[in-house]
Coordinates of C-alpha atoms in Angstrom, one line a residue:
M1 CA 181.8 130.3 66.3
Q2 CA 181.6 126.7 67.7
S3 CA 179.8 125.8 70.5
L4 CA 181.7 125.7 73.9
S5 CA 179.3 123.2 75.0
S6 CA 181.3 120.2 76.0
F7 CA 184.2 122.3 76.8
A8 CA 183.7 125.9 78.2
L9 CA 184.9 126.8 81.6
G10 CA 181.9 126.4 84.2
L11 CA 181.0 123.2 83.0
C12 CA 180.4 120.8 85.8
V13 CA 182.6 117.9 83.6
I14 CA 186.0 118.2 84.6
L15 CA 189.0 117.7 83.0
A16 CA 191.0 114.8 83.7
P17 CA 192.9 115.6 86.4
A18 CA 196.1 114.2 84.8
F19 CA 196.6 116.6 83.1
L20 CA 196.1 119.8 85.8
A21 CA 198.4 119.0 88.0
S22 CA 200.3 122.5 89.6
G23 CA 203.5 122.5 86.9
S24 CA 201.5 120.2 84.2
L25 CA 200.1 121.2 80.4
L26 CA 196.0 122.0 80.2
P27 CA 194.9 120.0 77.3
T28 CA 192.7 121.5 74.4
A29 CA 190.2 120.4 72.2
N30 CA 193.3 119.1 70.0
G31 CA 195.8 118.1 72.1
P32 CA 197.9 119.7 75.1
K33 CA 198.1 123.2 75.4
T34 CA 202.1 124.1 76.6
K35 CA 200.8 126.8 79.5
N36 CA 202.3 125.8 83.0
L37 CA 200.7 127.1 85.6
I38 CA 202.7 128.6 88.7
S39 CA 201.7 126.8 92.3
R40 CA 201.2 129.6 95.3
Q41 CA 199.6 130.4 98.3
A42 CA 195.9 131.7 98.0
P43 CA 194.9 134.3 100.3
G44 CA 192.7 135.8 97.5
V45 CA 194.0 139.3 98.6
V46 CA 195.4 140.5 95.3
A47 CA 197.7 143.5 95.0
T48 CA 196.1 145.8 91.9
S49 CA 198.5 146.0 89.6
D50 CA 198.8 142.3 90.1
F51 CA 195.3 141.7 89.7
L52 CA 193.8 139.2 86.6
R53 CA 190.5 137.9 87.4
R54 CA 188.6 136.4 89.6
A55 CA 185.2 134.2 89.1
G56 CA 183.2 130.4 90.6
H57 CA 182.9 132.5 93.9
A58 CA 180.2 132.9 96.2
S59 CA 178.8 136.4 97.9
V60 CA 177.0 137.3 100.5
V61 CA 175.8 140.8 102.5
A62 CA 175.9 140.1 106.2
G63 CA 175.2 143.2 108.3
D64 CA 178.5 145.4 107.1
W65 CA 180.3 143.4 105.5
V66 CA 180.2 141.5 101.8
Y67 CA 181.8 138.2 102.2
I68 CA 183.3 136.3 99.5
D69 CA 184.0 132.9 99.8
G70 CA 185.4 129.9 97.1
G71 CA 186.5 130.2 93.2
E72 CA 189.3 131.0 91.7
F73 CA 191.4 133.9 90.5
S74 CA 194.4 134.9 88.4
V75 CA 197.1 136.9 88.7
M76 CA 200.5 138.4 87.4
N77 CA 203.6 136.7 88.4
D78 CA 206.2 138.4 87.2
G79 CA 205.6 138.8 83.9
T80 CA 203.5 135.5 84.2
P81 CA 200.0 134.6 85.0
S82 CA 199.5 132.3 87.4
Y83 CA 196.4 130.5 88.6
Q84 CA 195.2 129.3 92.2
Y85 CA 191.8 128.7 94.4
S86 CA 191.0 130.7 97.0
T87 CA 192.0 128.8 100.4
T88 CA 190.7 132.7 102.5
I89 CA 187.0 133.8 103.2
L90 CA 187.1 137.4 102.0
S91 CA 185.4 140.9 103.6
I92 CA 184.7 144.1 102.2
D93 CA 184.0 146.8 104.5
L94 CA 180.6 148.7 104.0
S95 CA 180.4 151.4 106.6
Q96 CA 182.8 153.1 104.7
T97 CA 183.1 154.9 101.1
W98 CA 185.6 153.4 98.7
S99 CA 186.5 153.0 95.2
N100 CA 187.6 149.4 93.4
S101 CA 190.8 150.4 93.0
T102 CA 191.6 151.4 97.4
V103 CA 189.2 149.3 98.7
T104 CA 190.7 147.2 101.3
I105 CA 189.9 143.6 101.1
H106 CA 190.5 141.4 104.5
S107 CA 191.1 137.5 104.4
T108 CA 190.3 134.8 107.2
S109 CA 192.2 131.7 106.7
K110 CA 190.2 128.5 107.1
P111 CA 190.4 125.5 109.6
K112 CA 191.3 122.4 108.5
G113 CA 188.5 120.5 106.6
V114 CA 186.1 123.5 105.4
P115 CA 186.4 122.2 101.6
D116 CA 187.7 125.1 99.1
L117 CA 185.2 124.6 96.7
M118 CA 184.0 126.1 92.8
Y119 CA 181.3 127.7 92.8
P120 CA 180.1 127.0 96.5
S121 CA 176.6 127.6 98.4
L122 CA 177.1 130.6 101.1
W123 CA 173.6 131.0 102.6
Y124 CA 173.3 133.9 105.6
D125 CA 171.0 133.3 108.9
E126 CA 170.4 137.1 109.7
H127 CA 168.5 135.5 112.8
E128 CA 171.9 134.0 114.2
D129 CA 173.8 136.4 112.2
L130 CA 175.9 132.8 110.7
L131 CA 177.0 132.2 107.5
Y132 CA 176.8 128.1 106.5
S133 CA 179.1 127.0 103.5
G134 CA 179.7 123.6 102.2
F135 CA 176.9 122.0 101.0
A136 CA 177.4 122.2 97.0
G137 CA 180.4 122.9 94.9
R138 CA 183.1 121.2 93.3
S139 CA 187.2 121.2 93.6
S140 CA 189.4 123.4 91.4
T141 CA 191.9 122.4 88.8
F142 CA 194.5 125.1 89.7
G143 CA 197.3 125.3 92.1
D144 CA 198.1 121.8 94.0
N145 CA 194.7 119.9 92.0
P146 CA 193.6 119.1 95.4
S147 CA 191.2 116.2 95.3
P148 CA 187.2 116.6 96.1
F149 CA 186.3 117.6 99.3
P150 CA 183.8 115.0 100.9
S151 CA 180.8 116.7 101.5
S152 CA 180.5 118.3 105.0
L153 CA 178.7 121.9 105.8
W154 CA 180.1 124.8 108.7
S155 CA 178.7 127.9 109.8
F156 CA 181.3 131.2 109.7
K157 CA 180.0 133.6 112.8
P158 CA 181.3 137.2 111.5
D159 CA 182.9 139.1 114.0
G160 CA 181.9 142.6 113.3
A161 CA 185.5 143.5 112.2
G162 CA 185.3 141.5 108.8
S163 CA 187.1 138.5 110.3
G164 CA 185.3 136.0 112.3
S165 CA 184.9 131.8 113.5
W166 CA 184.1 128.4 112.1
D167 CA 182.5 125.6 113.1
K168 CA 181.3 122.5 112.1
V169 CA 178.1 122.0 111.7
I170 CA 177.5 118.7 109.9
D171 CA 180.7 116.2 110.0
S172 CA 181.8 114.3 106.3
N173 CA 181.3 111.0 108.8
S174 CA 177.8 112.0 108.7
P175 CA 174.9 109.6 108.1
V176 CA 173.2 112.8 106.6
W177 CA 175.5 112.7 103.3
D178 CA 174.3 108.9 102.7
S179 CA 171.0 110.3 101.3
L180 CA 173.0 114.1 99.8
T181 CA 174.5 114.4 97.3
R182 CA 177.0 117.5 96.7
P183 CA 175.4 119.6 93.6
C184 CA 177.6 121.5 91.3
Q185 CA 176.1 124.9 90.1
P186 CA 172.3 124.5 91.3
M187 CA 170.1 127.2 91.4
M188 CA 170.5 128.5 95.2
A189 CA 168.9 131.1 97.5
F190 CA 168.3 131.8 101.1
G191 CA 165.1 133.2 102.7
S192 CA 162.0 132.8 105.0
G193 CA 164.3 130.7 107.8
S194 CA 165.7 128.7 104.8
A195 CA 168.6 127.5 102.4
Y196 CA 167.4 126.5 99.1
S197 CA 169.2 124.4 96.1
L198 CA 167.4 123.5 93.1
G199 CA 169.2 121.0 90.9
G200 CA 172.5 121.4 89.8
S201 CA 175.0 118.2 88.7
E202 CA 177.4 115.6 90.6
N203 CA 180.9 114.9 88.6
S204 CA 184.4 113.5 89.5
R205 CA 185.1 116.6 91.4
T206 CA 182.3 116.7 94.0
T207 CA 182.9 114.3 96.5
P208 CA 185.7 111.4 96.8
A209 CA 182.3 109.3 96.1
T210 CA 182.2 110.7 92.5
A211 CA 185.6 110.9 91.3
N212 CA 185.4 107.9 89.2
L213 CA 183.0 109.8 87.1
N214 CA 183.2 110.4 83.2
Q215 CA 180.5 112.4 82.6
S216 CA 178.2 115.3 84.4
I217 CA 174.6 113.4 86.2
P218 CA 171.6 116.2 87.0
V219 CA 171.0 115.9 90.1
P220 CA 166.8 116.4 90.7
G221 CA 164.8 117.6 93.1
L222 CA 164.6 120.8 95.5
V223 CA 167.0 120.8 98.7
Q224 CA 165.6 122.6 101.7
F225 CA 168.2 123.5 104.8
N226 CA 165.7 124.6 107.8
L227 CA 167.8 127.2 109.5
T228 CA 166.6 126.8 112.7
T229 CA 166.2 123.0 113.5
K230 CA 169.1 122.4 111.3
K231 CA 167.4 119.7 108.9
F232 CA 167.8 118.9 105.6
S233 CA 164.5 117.8 103.6
N234 CA 164.4 116.4 99.6
S235 CA 161.7 117.3 97.8
T236 CA 160.8 116.5 93.6
A237 CA 160.6 119.4 92.0
G238 CA 158.8 118.4 89.1
G239 CA 156.1 121.6 89.3
Y240 CA 159.4 123.3 87.9
S241 CA 160.2 121.1 84.9
F242 CA 159.9 118.0 83.4
N243 CA 162.9 116.2 85.1
G244 CA 163.1 118.5 88.5
T245 CA 166.3 120.5 87.7
A246 CA 168.8 122.2 85.9
E247 CA 172.2 123.9 86.5
K248 CA 174.1 127.5 85.5
G249 CA 171.0 129.4 86.5
A250 CA 170.1 132.4 88.9
M251 CA 167.3 132.2 92.2
H252 CA 165.9 134.8 94.6
Y253 CA 164.7 135.5 97.4
V254 CA 161.0 138.0 96.9
P255 CA 160.2 138.4 100.4
S256 CA 157.4 141.1 99.7
F257 CA 154.7 138.8 98.0
G258 CA 153.5 136.2 99.3
P259 CA 152.8 134.5 103.2
D260 CA 156.0 133.8 103.3
G261 CA 157.9 135.7 100.7
L262 CA 158.5 133.7 97.0
F263 CA 161.5 132.0 95.5
V264 CA 162.2 133.3 92.0
V265 CA 164.2 131.1 89.7
M266 CA 164.9 131.9 85.6
G267 CA 167.5 131.2 83.2
G268 CA 170.2 128.2 82.7
D269 CA 170.2 124.7 81.6
D270 CA 167.6 122.6 81.8
F271 CA 170.1 119.6 80.5
W272 CA 167.1 118.0 77.7
H273 CA 170.3 116.9 75.8
P274 CA 173.1 116.3 77.1
D275 CA 175.8 116.9 75.1
A276 CA 174.2 120.0 73.6
E277 CA 173.9 124.0 75.3
N278 CA 169.8 124.4 76.5
L279 CA 169.2 127.3 77.8
T280 CA 166.4 127.7 79.8
D281 CA 163.5 130.6 77.7
L282 CA 163.6 133.7 79.8
G283 CA 160.0 134.5 78.8
T284 CA 159.2 132.0 81.7
I285 CA 160.1 132.3 84.8
S286 CA 159.4 129.7 87.8
I287 CA 158.3 131.1 91.3
Y288 CA 158.0 128.3 94.3
D289 CA 155.8 129.5 97.2
P290 CA 157.5 127.9 100.4
S291 CA 154.0 128.1 102.6
S292 CA 152.4 125.9 100.5
Q293 CA 155.0 124.1 98.6
R294 CA 153.8 125.0 95.2
W295 CA 155.4 125.6 92.2
F296 CA 154.1 128.2 89.5
N297 CA 155.3 129.1 85.8
Q298 CA 154.6 133.1 84.9
T299 CA 154.9 134.5 81.5
T300 CA 157.1 137.0 81.0
T301 CA 156.4 140.4 78.6
G302 CA 158.3 143.2 77.2
N303 CA 162.4 143.0 76.1
V304 CA 162.7 139.7 77.0
P305 CA 166.6 138.7 77.5
Q306 CA 168.4 135.7 75.6
S307 CA 168.6 133.0 77.2
R308 CA 172.0 132.6 79.2
K309 CA 173.9 131.2 81.7
E310 CA 176.3 131.7 84.6
F311 CA 174.8 135.1 84.8
C312 CA 174.1 137.1 88.6
V313 CA 170.4 138.5 89.7
A314 CA 170.6 141.3 93.0
G315 CA 166.9 142.5 93.8
I316 CA 165.0 145.4 95.8
E317 CA 161.8 146.4 96.7
S318 CA 161.1 150.0 95.6
N319 CA 159.2 152.5 97.4
N320 CA 156.3 151.9 95.3
G321 CA 154.6 148.9 95.7
T322 CA 157.0 146.6 93.0
Y323 CA 160.1 144.9 93.6
E324 CA 162.9 144.9 91.1
I325 CA 165.3 142.3 90.4
F326 CA 168.4 143.0 88.2
M327 CA 169.8 140.1 86.1
Y328 CA 173.5 141.0 84.8
A329 CA 176.1 139.4 82.0
G330 CA 176.4 135.8 81.3
W331 CA 177.0 134.4 78.1
G332 CA 175.4 131.6 75.9
G333 CA 178.3 129.5 75.3
H334 CA 180.1 131.1 72.8
L335 CA 183.2 132.7 73.1
G336 CA 184.6 136.1 71.0
V337 CA 181.9 138.3 69.2
L338 CA 178.9 136.5 69.9
A339 CA 179.4 136.8 73.8
V340 CA 179.7 141.1 74.0
P341 CA 175.9 141.4 73.3
Y342 CA 175.6 139.6 76.1
D343 CA 177.0 142.3 78.8
E344 CA 173.6 144.0 79.5
I345 CA 171.7 144.7 82.2
Y346 CA 168.0 143.7 82.3
I347 CA 165.4 144.7 84.7
L348 CA 162.2 142.3 85.5
T349 CA 159.8 144.4 87.4
L350 CA 157.5 142.7 90.0
P351 CA 154.4 142.3 89.7
A352 CA 154.3 143.0 86.5
F353 CA 156.4 140.3 85.7
Y354 CA 157.7 142.6 82.7
W355 CA 161.3 142.7 81.3
I356 CA 163.0 146.4 80.6
K357 CA 166.8 146.6 79.5
V358 CA 168.9 148.8 80.7
D359 CA 170.6 150.8 77.4
Y360 CA 174.2 151.1 77.7
P361 CA 177.1 150.2 74.9
P362 CA 178.0 146.7 75.4
Q363 CA 182.2 146.8 76.0
H364 CA 182.9 144.1 78.8
P365 CA 180.8 140.5 78.7
R366 CA 181.9 138.1 81.1
H367 CA 180.1 135.3 83.2
G368 CA 180.8 133.3 86.3
L369 CA 180.1 136.4 88.6
T370 CA 177.7 137.5 91.3
C371 CA 175.7 140.4 92.4
N372 CA 174.8 141.9 96.1
A373 CA 172.3 144.9 96.6
V374 CA 175.0 146.7 99.2
G375 CA 172.6 149.7 100.0
G376 CA 171.1 152.3 99.1
S377 CA 170.3 151.9 95.4
Q378 CA 173.6 150.1 94.8
I379 CA 174.4 146.6 93.4
L380 CA 178.2 145.3 94.0
T381 CA 179.5 143.2 91.4
I382 CA 182.2 141.1 91.7
G383 CA 184.3 139.0 89.8
G384 CA 183.4 137.4 86.2
L385 CA 185.5 135.9 83.5
D386 CA 186.5 137.1 79.9
T387 CA 183.9 136.2 77.7
N388 CA 185.6 138.1 74.7
S389 CA 188.2 135.9 75.1
K390 CA 189.7 135.6 71.2
H391 CA 190.2 131.9 71.7
T392 CA 188.5 129.6 69.9
I393 CA 187.8 126.3 70.1
D394 CA 190.6 125.1 68.6
T395 CA 193.2 126.5 71.3
L396 CA 190.4 127.2 73.9
T397 CA 191.9 125.6 77.3
Y398 CA 190.4 126.3 80.3
V399 CA 192.4 129.1 81.9
S400 CA 192.3 131.5 78.5
P401 CA 189.5 133.5 79.9
Y402 CA 191.4 133.8 83.2
D403 CA 194.7 135.6 81.2
T404 CA 193.4 137.2 77.6
T405 CA 192.3 140.8 79.3
P406 CA 193.0 142.0 83.4
D407 CA 189.3 142.6 84.0
P408 CA 189.0 146.3 83.4
F409 CA 187.2 146.9 87.0
A410 CA 190.3 147.4 89.5
Q411 CA 190.3 144.1 91.8
G412 CA 187.1 143.1 89.1
L413 CA 184.5 145.2 92.1
N414 CA 181.9 147.5 90.1
I415 CA 179.2 149.7 91.6
F416 CA 176.1 149.7 89.3
D417 CA 173.4 152.7 90.5
M418 CA 169.6 151.0 90.4
T419 CA 168.1 154.8 90.4
T420 CA 170.0 156.4 87.3
L421 CA 170.6 153.4 86.1
K422 CA 174.6 153.6 85.8
F423 CA 177.7 152.4 86.4
A424 CA 180.3 153.9 88.6
N425 CA 184.2 152.6 90.5
Q426 CA 183.4 153.9 94.2
Y427 CA 180.5 152.4 96.7
T428 CA 179.0 154.7 98.7
A429 CA 178.5 153.9 102.5
K430 CA 175.5 155.2 103.9
A431 CA 173.6 155.9 100.6
S432 CA 169.9 156.9 99.9
P433 CA 167.4 154.5 99.5
Y434 CA 166.6 153.1 96.1
V435 CA 163.9 154.6 94.8
Q436 CA 162.4 153.4 90.4
S437 CA 164.4 154.3 87.9
D438 CA 162.1 156.4 85.5
L439 CA 162.5 153.4 82.7
V440 CA 160.3 151.6 85.6
R441 CA 158.1 154.4 86.6
N442 CA 157.2 155.0 83.4
Y443 CA 156.0 151.4 82.8
Y444 CA 153.8 151.3 85.5
E445 CA 152.1 154.9 85.0
T446 CA 150.9 153.1 81.3
R447 CA 150.8 149.5 82.4
P448 CA 148.0 146.7 81.3
A449 CA 146.2 144.1 83.7
T450 CA 149.2 141.4 84.6
K451 CA 147.7 138.1 82.7
F452 CA 148.4 135.3 85.0
N453 CA 149.0 132.3 83.9
S454 CA 147.5 130.9 87.5
P455 CA 144.6 132.3 89.7
G456 CA 146.8 130.8 93.0
L457 CA 149.9 133.1 91.7
A458 CA 147.8 136.0 91.2
K459 CA 146.4 135.9 95.0
L460 CA 150.2 135.0 96.5
L461 CA 151.0 138.7 94.5
D462 CA 148.0 140.3 96.5
I463 CA 149.3 139.9 99.5
T464 CA 152.3 142.0 100.2
H465 CA 155.0 143.2 102.8
F466 CA 156.5 146.1 101.9
S467 CA 158.6 148.7 104.9
N468 CA 158.9 151.0 102.4
T469 CA 156.5 151.6 100.2
T470 CA 155.1 155.2 99.6
T471 CA 152.0 154.2 97.9
S472 CA 151.0 151.2 96.6
S473 CA 149.2 152.3 93.3
A474 CA 151.5 149.6 91.5
T475 CA 150.9 146.3 93.4
N476 CA 148.4 144.2 91.9
S477 CA 145.5 144.6 94.3
S478 CA 142.4 143.4 91.9
S479 CA 141.0 141.3 94.9
P480 CA 141.6 141.7 98.4
S481 CA 142.5 138.3 100.8
G482 CA 140.9 135.7 102.0
S483 CA 140.8 137.0 104.9
T484 CA 138.9 139.9 104.2
D485 CA 136.3 138.4 102.2
S486 CA 134.9 136.1 105.0
S487 CA 136.0 139.2 107.8
T488 CA 133.4 141.7 105.4
A489 CA 130.6 139.1 104.1
A490 CA 130.1 138.3 108.0
A491 CA 129.1 142.3 108.6
R492 CA 127.3 142.6 106.2
S493 CA 125.4 139.1 106.8
T494 CA 125.0 140.7 110.9
Q495 CA 123.7 144.2 109.4
S496 CA 121.3 142.3 107.0
S497 CA 119.0 140.1 109.6
S498 CA 119.2 143.0 112.2
S499 CA 117.6 145.3 110.2
N500 CA 114.9 142.7 109.3
G501 CA 112.0 143.3 112.2
S502 CA 108.6 143.6 112.4
K503 CA 106.4 144.8 114.7
G504 CA 102.9 143.6 115.7
A505 CA 103.4 139.9 114.1
P506 CA 101.8 137.6 115.5
A507 CA 103.2 134.8 117.9
G508 CA 102.2 132.2 116.0
A509 CA 103.4 133.8 112.0
I510 CA 107.0 134.7 114.4
A511 CA 107.6 131.4 116.0
G512 CA 106.4 129.9 112.7
G513 CA 108.5 132.2 110.8
I514 CA 111.7 131.4 113.0
V515 CA 111.5 127.6 112.6
G516 CA 111.7 128.1 108.6
G517 CA 113.8 130.3 108.8
V518 CA 116.1 128.0 110.9
A519 CA 115.1 124.9 108.6
V520 CA 116.4 127.4 105.8
L521 CA 119.1 128.2 107.5
A522 CA 120.5 124.9 107.8
L523 CA 119.3 123.4 104.6
L524 CA 122.0 126.7 103.2
G525 CA 124.2 126.4 105.3
A526 CA 124.3 122.7 104.9
L527 CA 124.8 123.2 100.6
I528 CA 127.6 126.0 101.3
F529 CA 129.4 123.3 103.3
F530 CA 129.2 120.8 100.5
V531 CA 130.2 123.4 98.0
R532 CA 133.3 124.3 100.0
K533 CA 134.4 121.4 100.4
R534 CA 134.4 120.5 97.0
R535 CA 136.6 123.7 95.9
R536 CA 139.1 122.8 98.7
S537 CA 139.5 119.0 97.2
R538 CA 139.8 121.0 94.0
D539 CA 141.9 123.2 94.6
A540 CA 144.3 121.8 97.7
P541 CA 147.9 122.0 96.6
E542 CA 149.8 118.8 96.2
P543 CA 151.8 117.9 99.1
P544 CA 155.6 117.6 97.8
S545 CA 157.2 114.2 97.6
Y546 CA 160.4 113.7 99.7
V547 CA 162.7 111.5 98.0
E548 CA 165.9 109.7 99.0
V549 CA 168.9 110.3 96.4
S550 CA 171.6 107.7 98.0
G551 CA 171.9 103.9 97.5
E552 CA 169.6 102.4 95.5
S553 CA 167.6 104.8 94.6
K554 CA 170.4 106.9 94.1
R555 CA 171.1 104.6 90.8
R556 CA 167.7 103.8 89.8
Q557 CA 167.4 107.8 89.9
Q558 CA 170.3 108.1 87.6
Q559 CA 169.7 104.8 85.4
G560 CA 165.9 107.1 85.1
L561 CA 167.1 110.6 84.4
Q562 CA 169.6 108.5 81.1
E563 CA 166.2 106.8 79.9
M564 CA 164.8 110.1 80.4
Y565 CA 167.1 111.5 77.5
Q566 CA 166.2 108.5 75.0
M567 CA 162.5 109.7 75.4
P568 CA 160.9 109.0 71.9
E569 CA 160.3 111.8 68.8
E570 CA 156.6 112.6 69.9
M571 CA 157.8 114.2 73.5
E572 CA 161.0 116.2 72.3
G573 CA 158.0 119.0 71.2
H574 CA 156.4 118.9 74.7
P575 CA 157.1 122.8 76.9
R576 CA 160.2 123.0 79.1
H577 CA 158.0 123.0 82.2
H578 CA 155.9 119.7 82.1
R579 CA 155.1 117.7 85.3
V580 CA 157.7 115.0 85.8
A581 CA 155.8 111.5 87.4
E582 CA 156.1 110.9 90.8
L583 CA 158.1 108.8 92.2
G584 CA 156.9 105.6 94.3
A585 CA 156.3 105.9 97.5
D586 CA 159.1 103.5 98.6
D587 CA 161.5 106.5 97.9
A588 CA 159.8 108.7 100.5
H589 CA 161.7 109.7 103.6
S590 CA 161.0 112.2 106.0
P591 CA 163.4 115.2 106.9
I592 CA 167.0 114.4 108.3
E593 CA 168.1 115.1 112.1
L594 CA 171.6 116.3 112.4
R595 CA 173.8 115.3 114.8
G596 CA 174.5 117.8 117.7
E597 CA 177.9 118.1 118.3
H598 CA 179.9 121.0 116.7
D599 CA 184.1 121.4 116.9
A600 CA 184.6 125.0 116.9
A601 CA 187.9 126.5 116.0
E602 CA 188.4 130.3 116.4
L603 CA 190.4 132.2 113.9
T604 CA 192.4 135.1 114.2
G605 CA 191.5 137.5 111.2
T606 CA 193.9 139.8 109.8
G607 CA 191.7 142.3 108.7
S608 CA 191.4 145.4 110.9
A609 CA 188.5 146.8 112.9
R610 CA 186.7 149.3 111.7

């Protein structure tokens, strides 16, 4: 089976728009494929009997609802497959029990200007109960073949009944977009008061400004959106990889460790060679600490999964001082029988950084899906394309994985239980809390000590925030925190000095002893200060470099990335996680202040209230 690296669905190198208008022919590797696209309105709600596939969307849990935005889907229309992109935001009620064949999917329309994107960003601010959409993604090639949407940022305020109202946060004409690039398929997550976007690429479908691109260009760096101040900032991510970028992997926020939680990054494509698959080894996981703005790379052990892209992850803390990240599906760039083994679930358990494979026979491989922890021990999987499509590279079209077979999961929805490690077609409201599965629990009963690549990462894992822990025996608490060390040392010093008095000593001896003691203490204090100062200087985290990615700086950046692919042969053997050279001072800029005006658009949802 040949690799589909330059033609696979989900790649951000998009086919020429002339071939993709509604009702036109779609090209294959050897010429046009006579498959007609039927244009239709796209509320995103489809009868179960007509539903085929859904993919390229984003989903997030907000309160008692899961929201689904963007993406594409296919349906049977009078016996003929038709394809469309979603123009509404969908929602499913999590306060009620339902099965995937009887679930009610609510649809809320969007006002003019809200982009309908493939692989969109969808961030949730729990404090303000707001969703944010529009930063990342690209336009679809289905339906009316829309032109690239201008960059903008919108918020969605849920109404508690499945609908809500949209509000413009950053207009497409804002100068903010002069220094930011809309990325396609970056790795994104939100938590600790911010949303983050790592890497991705820009192409002819990301914005009007990039419409003339004929290839996908990597977008390096880590973009942060502060959910409180509504400011963007962009920093280099050289601590993540040699070029500070990747795409089609996953970023997941783990609130249970570190001062402000940790962001775990895994998998995807790292752009080492632009014309080949360069899937990231899952034997190394990257961790970003938002409190210190430092990157760490950690070796994983156990049953390490095969490298992959366009998979999904969901995570949850246990009642035993651990955090489990569940990784499901994805693919390696091949369709057909080579893709079947990717229908599997792996558990990455922290703080051990140990992979555990869930044992079940692979049957329904898929990619371009999403996963969400939705209550109790349940994960809701949404959508996914048929990676087991029987098409070869010679007959493959963009739509092939959409219509080869209907999704075996009704409406593309399925439930996985993280405790029993079983799939089901029913969601249960108010389910019992998650507890570790036997596979995870048995591992921690006999596990050896974790070998951390960095002492700094080990210290972060010692700082825990578990809300439902019944025992801390599974946590890596080999050394207490620095504040505990200081207070303990102070108590010992006080206790020791108060027990050294001596009766009947001459006054001169006492005075001399006091003077001598003071001198010794002064010298000792100076020595301690000098040693600590050197240690702080040596261990101090390197501050992030904020870089501008527009105008002349953006052109230099793109030129540098193209030259990077032509590095001398002796550089090719270097590991993936190599620090990229820091950018010059002329590339620095301050976080961007956003405008204060907001144009609200109140909408009426079609969903019924609970």
